[in-house]
Amino acid sequence: LAEKHPKVVFVLGGPGSGKGTQCEKIVQHFGYTHLSAGDLLRAEKNSGSENGIMIQNMMNEGKIVPSEVTIKLLQKAMLDSGNDKFLIDGFPRNEENRAAFEALTKIEPEFVLYFNCPEKEMERRILNRNQGREDDNIETIRKRFKVFLESSLPVIEYYKGKGKVREIDAAKPVEEVFEEVKAIFNPKVP
Ligand code: UP5
Ligand code: MG
């Protein structure tokens, strides 16, 4: 995988900050392949894999699935796609995820998109989503927020220290957020 020198952008932000929504729009405009780590884990769970029950239990507690499981799914999806430009959405979620991905894939992200959104707004969005996600209940949402603050924000801080974070005000309407996103991917277009 590393020999192909794929271009990777990590897309991070709290639960419900709009990562998936914005990634779909980036795909349409900029030719990336969107890989949501959460979606890959949900598909793995539904495939009846030996890890299915473990994945389900961890997601229902808002906990972070062991790196090796997630990274294996990401690597396979990258190879299967045939593309060389990826949006990796919702990963890495903790320092261990980050270090393991780097060690196993030898891939460094080009930059990190960070969708910054107040918790109240993220909560409102998730409770309105209604797509049958088992983790979209208020108890699990609170746990997801706690894990985000404790484990995922430090990853964003790490990349800030490397000058790689492109922070976006994600509290605005979808189209306004995407205007900011576009400027990051395509700084020349007015
Ligand atoms: N919406 C979006 N943008 C909006 C806007 N600007 N204004 C108003 N509404 C907006 O959006 C959420 C909802 O808000 C949608 O209804 C949308 O229409 C609306 P979405 O784009 O889905 O937000 P997103 O940030 O993708 O929210 P998501 O709930 O997917 O984020 P999470 O990070 O919580 O979920 P994820 O699927 O990444 O992970 C779920 C769980 O999987 C984790 O809790 C964890 O247990 C596990 N996991 C791992 O263990 N490891 C991983 O690497 C990844 C996940
Ligand atoms: Mg998502």
mmCIF file of C-alpha atoms and ligand atoms in Angstrom:
data_model
loop_
_atom_site.group_PDB
_atom_site.id
_atom_site.type_symbol
_atom_site.label_atom_id
_atom_site.label_comp_id
_atom_site.label_asym_id
_atom_site.label_seq_id
_atom_site.Cartn_x
_atom_site.Cartn_y
_atom_site.Cartn_z
ATOM 1 C CA LEU A 1 0.000 0.000 0.000
ATOM 2 C CA ALA A 2 2.686 2.494 1.023
ATOM 3 C CA GLU A 3 4.551 1.969 -2.276
ATOM 4 C CA LYS A 4 1.559 3.447 -4.067
ATOM 5 C CA HIS A 5 2.082 6.672 -2.076
ATOM 6 C CA PRO A 6 -1.619 7.203 -1.480
ATOM 7 C CA LYS A 7 -2.795 10.649 -0.486
ATOM 8 C CA VAL A 8 -4.695 10.489 2.800
ATOM 9 C CA VAL A 9 -6.739 13.156 4.551
ATOM 10 C CA PHE A 10 -8.009 12.347 8.045
ATOM 11 C CA VAL A 11 -11.474 13.787 8.669
ATOM 12 C CA LEU A 12 -12.048 14.279 12.387
ATOM 13 C CA GLY A 13 -14.622 15.934 14.612
ATOM 14 C CA GLY A 14 -17.065 14.976 17.322
ATOM 15 C CA PRO A 15 -20.021 12.642 16.894
ATOM 16 C CA GLY A 16 -22.548 14.374 14.620
ATOM 17 C CA SER A 17 -20.184 17.178 13.589
ATOM 18 C CA GLY A 18 -20.928 16.416 9.910
ATOM 19 C CA LYS A 19 -17.936 14.324 8.849
ATOM 20 C CA GLY A 20 -19.936 11.929 6.670
ATOM 21 C CA THR A 21 -22.078 14.675 5.141
ATOM 22 C CA GLN A 22 -19.086 16.775 4.100
ATOM 23 C CA CYS A 23 -17.083 13.762 2.890
ATOM 24 C CA GLU A 24 -19.843 12.896 0.416
ATOM 25 C CA LYS A 25 -19.601 16.393 -1.022
ATOM 26 C CA ILE A 26 -15.798 16.288 -1.184
ATOM 27 C CA VAL A 27 -16.030 13.014 -3.134
ATOM 28 C CA GLN A 28 -18.327 14.628 -5.703
ATOM 29 C CA HIS A 29 -15.975 17.575 -6.266
ATOM 30 C CA PHE A 30 -12.461 16.276 -5.723
ATOM 31 C CA GLY A 31 -12.291 12.606 -6.684
ATOM 32 C CA TYR A 32 -11.446 11.119 -3.316
ATOM 33 C CA THR A 33 -12.654 7.766 -2.024
ATOM 34 C CA HIS A 34 -14.526 8.153 1.257
ATOM 35 C CA LEU A 35 -13.759 5.569 3.933
ATOM 36 C CA SER A 36 -15.752 5.958 7.141
ATOM 37 C CA ALA A 37 -14.125 3.798 9.816
ATOM 38 C CA GLY A 38 -17.468 3.627 11.622
ATOM 39 C CA ASP A 39 -19.264 2.472 8.454
ATOM 40 C CA LEU A 40 -16.580 -0.175 7.827
ATOM 41 C CA LEU A 41 -16.958 -1.439 11.393
ATOM 42 C CA ARG A 42 -20.770 -1.533 11.079
ATOM 43 C CA ALA A 43 -20.451 -3.519 7.824
ATOM 44 C CA GLU A 44 -17.985 -5.904 9.457
ATOM 45 C CA LYS A 45 -20.378 -6.385 12.373
ATOM 46 C CA ASN A 46 -23.274 -7.118 9.984
ATOM 47 C CA SER A 47 -21.210 -9.564 7.922
ATOM 48 C CA GLY A 48 -21.304 -11.989 10.836
ATOM 49 C CA SER A 49 -17.529 -11.896 11.319
ATOM 50 C CA GLU A 50 -15.957 -13.433 14.409
ATOM 51 C CA ASN A 51 -15.378 -9.901 15.709
ATOM 52 C CA GLY A 52 -19.027 -8.911 15.205
ATOM 53 C CA ILE A 53 -20.212 -9.176 18.792
ATOM 54 C CA MET A 54 -17.118 -7.415 20.127
ATOM 55 C CA ILE A 55 -17.569 -4.561 17.628
ATOM 56 C CA GLN A 56 -21.247 -4.218 18.483
ATOM 57 C CA ASN A 57 -20.563 -4.151 22.227
ATOM 58 C CA MET A 58 -17.830 -1.549 21.891
ATOM 59 C CA MET A 59 -19.852 0.726 19.609
ATOM 60 C CA ASN A 60 -22.858 0.566 21.908
ATOM 61 C CA GLU A 61 -20.606 1.786 24.725
ATOM 62 C CA GLY A 62 -19.019 4.449 22.518
ATOM 63 C CA LYS A 63 -15.658 2.744 23.010
ATOM 64 C CA ILE A 64 -12.842 2.570 20.485
ATOM 65 C CA VAL A 65 -12.469 -0.789 18.730
ATOM 66 C CA PRO A 66 -8.898 -2.234 18.839
ATOM 67 C CA SER A 67 -6.675 -0.615 16.213
ATOM 68 C CA GLU A 68 -5.734 -3.824 14.430
ATOM 69 C CA VAL A 69 -9.379 -4.541 13.556
ATOM 70 C CA THR A 70 -10.065 -1.070 12.174
ATOM 71 C CA ILE A 71 -6.753 -0.741 10.357
ATOM 72 C CA LYS A 72 -7.211 -4.089 8.628
ATOM 73 C CA LEU A 73 -10.595 -2.912 7.325
ATOM 74 C CA LEU A 74 -9.158 0.429 6.187
ATOM 75 C CA GLN A 75 -6.210 -1.208 4.396
ATOM 76 C CA LYS A 76 -8.477 -3.637 2.580
ATOM 77 C CA ALA A 77 -10.869 -0.867 1.528
ATOM 78 C CA MET A 78 -7.990 1.248 0.245
ATOM 79 C CA LEU A 79 -6.586 -1.602 -1.840
ATOM 80 C CA ASP A 80 -10.014 -2.653 -3.141
ATOM 81 C CA SER A 81 -10.878 0.896 -4.209
ATOM 82 C CA GLY A 82 -8.138 1.167 -6.841
ATOM 83 C CA ASN A 83 -7.956 4.883 -6.009
ATOM 84 C CA ASP A 84 -4.960 6.714 -4.543
ATOM 85 C CA LYS A 85 -6.771 9.561 -2.738
ATOM 86 C CA PHE A 86 -8.652 8.861 0.470
ATOM 87 C CA LEU A 87 -10.751 10.632 3.041
ATOM 88 C CA ILE A 88 -10.439 8.599 6.204
ATOM 89 C CA ASP A 89 -13.444 9.655 8.274
ATOM 90 C CA GLY A 90 -13.611 9.104 12.031
ATOM 91 C CA PHE A 91 -10.125 7.626 12.393
ATOM 92 C CA PRO A 92 -7.664 7.864 14.174
ATOM 93 C CA ARG A 93 -9.708 8.264 17.367
ATOM 94 C CA ASN A 94 -6.920 7.910 19.920
ATOM 95 C CA GLU A 95 -3.165 8.059 20.163
ATOM 96 C CA GLU A 96 -2.875 4.293 19.818
ATOM 97 C CA ASN A 97 -4.951 4.309 16.573
ATOM 98 C CA ARG A 98 -2.712 7.024 15.207
ATOM 99 C CA ALA A 99 0.591 5.376 16.058
ATOM 100 C CA ALA A 100 -0.546 1.924 14.897
ATOM 101 C CA PHE A 101 -1.774 3.239 11.533
ATOM 102 C CA GLU A 102 1.489 5.028 10.955
ATOM 103 C CA ALA A 103 3.570 1.991 11.963
ATOM 104 C CA LEU A 104 1.563 -0.531 9.939
ATOM 105 C CA THR A 105 0.874 1.479 6.771
ATOM 106 C CA LYS A 106 3.803 3.958 6.786
ATOM 107 C CA ILE A 107 1.272 6.528 5.611
ATOM 108 C CA GLU A 108 1.323 10.114 6.894
ATOM 109 C CA PRO A 109 -1.788 12.235 6.271
ATOM 110 C CA GLU A 110 -1.467 15.221 3.934
ATOM 111 C CA PHE A 111 -3.562 17.155 6.442
ATOM 112 C CA VAL A 112 -6.348 16.735 8.968
ATOM 113 C CA LEU A 113 -9.767 18.300 8.478
ATOM 114 C CA TYR A 114 -11.262 19.096 11.858
ATOM 115 C CA PHE A 115 -14.964 19.853 12.066
ATOM 116 C CA ASN A 116 -15.375 21.860 15.242
ATOM 117 C CA CYS A 117 -18.959 21.958 16.499
ATOM 118 C CA PRO A 118 -20.571 22.700 19.881
ATOM 119 C CA GLU A 119 -21.807 19.633 21.734
ATOM 120 C CA LYS A 120 -25.411 20.859 21.945
ATOM 121 C CA GLU A 121 -25.602 21.145 18.161
ATOM 122 C CA MET A 122 -24.002 17.717 17.632
ATOM 123 C CA GLU A 123 -26.473 16.193 20.082
ATOM 124 C CA ARG A 124 -29.402 17.838 18.301
ATOM 125 C CA ARG A 125 -28.209 16.511 14.931
ATOM 126 C CA ILE A 126 -27.701 12.937 16.124
ATOM 127 C CA LEU A 127 -31.059 12.803 17.875
ATOM 128 C CA ASN A 128 -32.710 14.041 14.661
ATOM 129 C CA ARG A 129 -30.871 11.631 12.374
ATOM 130 C CA ASN A 130 -33.199 8.645 12.672
ATOM 131 C CA GLN A 131 -31.196 6.213 10.564
ATOM 132 C CA GLY A 132 -31.545 3.385 13.034
ATOM 133 C CA ARG A 133 -28.020 3.554 14.393
ATOM 134 C CA GLU A 134 -27.963 1.632 17.647
ATOM 135 C CA ASP A 135 -25.552 4.149 19.168
ATOM 136 C CA ASP A 136 -27.826 7.148 18.478
ATOM 137 C CA ASN A 137 -29.476 7.140 21.904
ATOM 138 C CA ILE A 138 -28.830 9.751 24.554
ATOM 139 C CA GLU A 139 -26.913 7.433 26.917
ATOM 140 C CA THR A 140 -24.510 6.277 24.198
ATOM 141 C CA ILE A 141 -24.242 9.785 22.736
ATOM 142 C CA ARG A 142 -22.976 11.075 26.122
ATOM 143 C CA LYS A 143 -20.383 8.278 26.198
ATOM 144 C CA ARG A 144 -19.298 9.089 22.626
ATOM 145 C CA PHE A 145 -18.818 12.760 23.586
ATOM 146 C CA LYS A 146 -16.732 11.795 26.619
ATOM 147 C CA VAL A 147 -14.488 9.496 24.562
ATOM 148 C CA PHE A 148 -14.121 12.214 21.926
ATOM 149 C CA LEU A 149 -12.953 14.772 24.514
ATOM 150 C CA GLU A 150 -10.655 12.395 26.378
ATOM 151 C CA SER A 151 -9.153 10.335 23.546
ATOM 152 C CA SER A 152 -9.777 11.960 20.155
ATOM 153 C CA LEU A 153 -9.080 15.647 20.850
ATOM 154 C CA PRO A 154 -5.484 14.782 21.846
ATOM 155 C CA VAL A 155 -4.969 13.323 18.347
ATOM 156 C CA ILE A 156 -6.120 16.625 16.846
ATOM 157 C CA GLU A 157 -3.737 18.449 19.201
ATOM 158 C CA TYR A 158 -0.909 16.180 18.047
ATOM 159 C CA TYR A 159 -1.502 17.125 14.413
ATOM 160 C CA LYS A 160 -1.909 20.808 15.359
ATOM 161 C CA GLY A 161 1.617 20.589 16.693
ATOM 162 C CA LYS A 162 2.710 19.398 13.259
ATOM 163 C CA GLY A 163 0.854 22.244 11.503
ATOM 164 C CA LYS A 164 -1.454 19.790 9.764
ATOM 165 C CA VAL A 165 -4.875 20.740 11.116
ATOM 166 C CA ARG A 166 -7.367 22.622 8.942
ATOM 167 C CA GLU A 167 -10.094 23.624 11.382
ATOM 168 C CA ILE A 168 -13.581 24.352 10.177
ATOM 169 C CA ASP A 169 -16.553 25.936 11.938
ATOM 170 C CA ALA A 170 -19.002 23.059 11.537
ATOM 171 C CA ALA A 171 -21.939 24.658 13.342
ATOM 172 C CA LYS A 172 -23.112 26.454 10.196
ATOM 173 C CA PRO A 173 -25.523 25.088 7.553
ATOM 174 C CA VAL A 174 -24.176 22.282 5.332
ATOM 175 C CA GLU A 175 -23.556 24.469 2.266
ATOM 176 C CA GLU A 176 -21.727 27.142 4.265
ATOM 177 C CA VAL A 177 -19.501 24.537 5.872
ATOM 178 C CA PHE A 178 -18.749 23.110 2.436
ATOM 179 C CA GLU A 179 -17.670 26.547 1.161
ATOM 180 C CA GLU A 180 -14.913 26.500 3.801
ATOM 181 C CA VAL A 181 -14.046 22.907 2.941
ATOM 182 C CA LYS A 182 -13.783 23.682 -0.774
ATOM 183 C CA ALA A 183 -11.350 26.494 -0.101
ATOM 184 C CA ILE A 184 -9.065 24.030 1.649
ATOM 185 C CA PHE A 185 -9.094 21.433 -1.139
ATOM 186 C CA ASN A 186 -9.017 23.926 -3.959
ATOM 187 C CA PRO A 187 -7.485 27.194 -2.786
ATOM 188 C CA LYS A 188 -7.241 28.647 -6.307
ATOM 189 C CA VAL A 189 -10.959 28.613 -7.190
ATOM 190 C CA PRO A 190 -12.749 31.802 -6.094
HETATM 191 N N1 UP5 B 1 -25.939 17.372 9.533
HETATM 192 C C1 UP5 B 1 -24.678 17.258 9.056
HETATM 193 N N2 UP5 B 1 -24.139 18.467 8.841
HETATM 194 C C2 UP5 B 1 -25.062 19.374 9.230
HETATM 195 C C3 UP5 B 1 -25.084 20.813 9.266
HETATM 196 N N3 UP5 B 1 -24.020 21.537 8.850
HETATM 197 N N4 UP5 B 1 -26.186 21.417 9.736
HETATM 198 C C4 UP5 B 1 -27.266 20.686 10.177
HETATM 199 N N5 UP5 B 1 -27.315 19.334 10.141
HETATM 200 C C5 UP5 B 1 -26.219 18.687 9.689
HETATM 201 O O1 UP5 B 1 -24.197 14.210 10.385
HETATM 202 C C6 UP5 B 1 -24.993 13.916 11.510
HETATM 203 C C7 UP5 B 1 -26.418 14.421 11.271
HETATM 204 O O2 UP5 B 1 -26.398 15.827 11.189
HETATM 205 C C8 UP5 B 1 -27.019 13.936 9.937
HETATM 206 O O3 UP5 B 1 -28.389 13.700 10.123
HETATM 207 C C9 UP5 B 1 -26.772 15.105 8.999
HETATM 208 O O4 UP5 B 1 -27.745 15.178 7.988
HETATM 209 C C10 UP5 B 1 -26.840 16.281 9.923
HETATM 210 P P1 UP5 B 1 -23.059 13.219 9.871
HETATM 211 O O5 UP5 B 1 -22.524 13.792 8.620
HETATM 212 O O6 UP5 B 1 -23.561 11.843 9.880
HETATM 213 O O7 UP5 B 1 -21.991 13.433 11.047
HETATM 214 P P2 UP5 B 1 -20.766 12.528 11.497
HETATM 215 O O8 UP5 B 1 -19.741 13.457 12.035
HETATM 216 O O9 UP5 B 1 -20.378 11.603 10.406
HETATM 217 O O10 UP5 B 1 -21.469 11.758 12.714
HETATM 218 P P3 UP5 B 1 -21.298 10.271 13.195
HETATM 219 O O11 UP5 B 1 -22.427 10.028 14.149
HETATM 220 O O12 UP5 B 1 -21.095 9.327 12.089
HETATM 221 O O13 UP5 B 1 -19.939 10.409 14.022
HETATM 222 P P4 UP5 B 1 -19.273 9.446 15.005
HETATM 223 O O14 UP5 B 1 -17.875 9.869 15.035
HETATM 224 O O15 UP5 B 1 -19.973 9.402 16.313
HETATM 225 O O16 UP5 B 1 -19.548 8.000 14.362
HETATM 226 P P5 UP5 B 1 -18.627 6.954 13.625
HETATM 227 O O17 UP5 B 1 -19.473 6.184 12.713
HETATM 228 O O18 UP5 B 1 -17.415 7.601 13.108
HETATM 229 O O19 UP5 B 1 -18.208 6.005 14.841
HETATM 230 C C11 UP5 B 1 -19.202 5.299 15.571
HETATM 231 C C12 UP5 B 1 -18.551 4.399 16.601
HETATM 232 O O20 UP5 B 1 -17.731 3.449 15.962
HETATM 233 C C13 UP5 B 1 -17.623 5.089 17.606
HETATM 234 O O21 UP5 B 1 -18.348 5.648 18.684
HETATM 235 C C14 UP5 B 1 -16.750 3.923 18.035
HETATM 236 O O22 UP5 B 1 -17.410 3.128 18.984
HETATM 237 C C15 UP5 B 1 -16.606 3.127 16.735
HETATM 238 N N6 UP5 B 1 -15.382 3.456 15.978
HETATM 239 C C16 UP5 B 1 -14.185 2.893 16.420
HETATM 240 O O23 UP5 B 1 -14.149 2.169 17.417
HETATM 241 N N7 UP5 B 1 -13.042 3.144 15.715
HETATM 242 C C17 UP5 B 1 -13.028 3.939 14.612
HETATM 243 O O24 UP5 B 1 -11.958 4.127 14.033
HETATM 244 C C18 UP5 B 1 -14.248 4.515 14.174
HETATM 245 C C19 UP5 B 1 -15.400 4.271 14.880
HETATM 246 MG MG MG B 2 -20.251 9.454 10.239
#
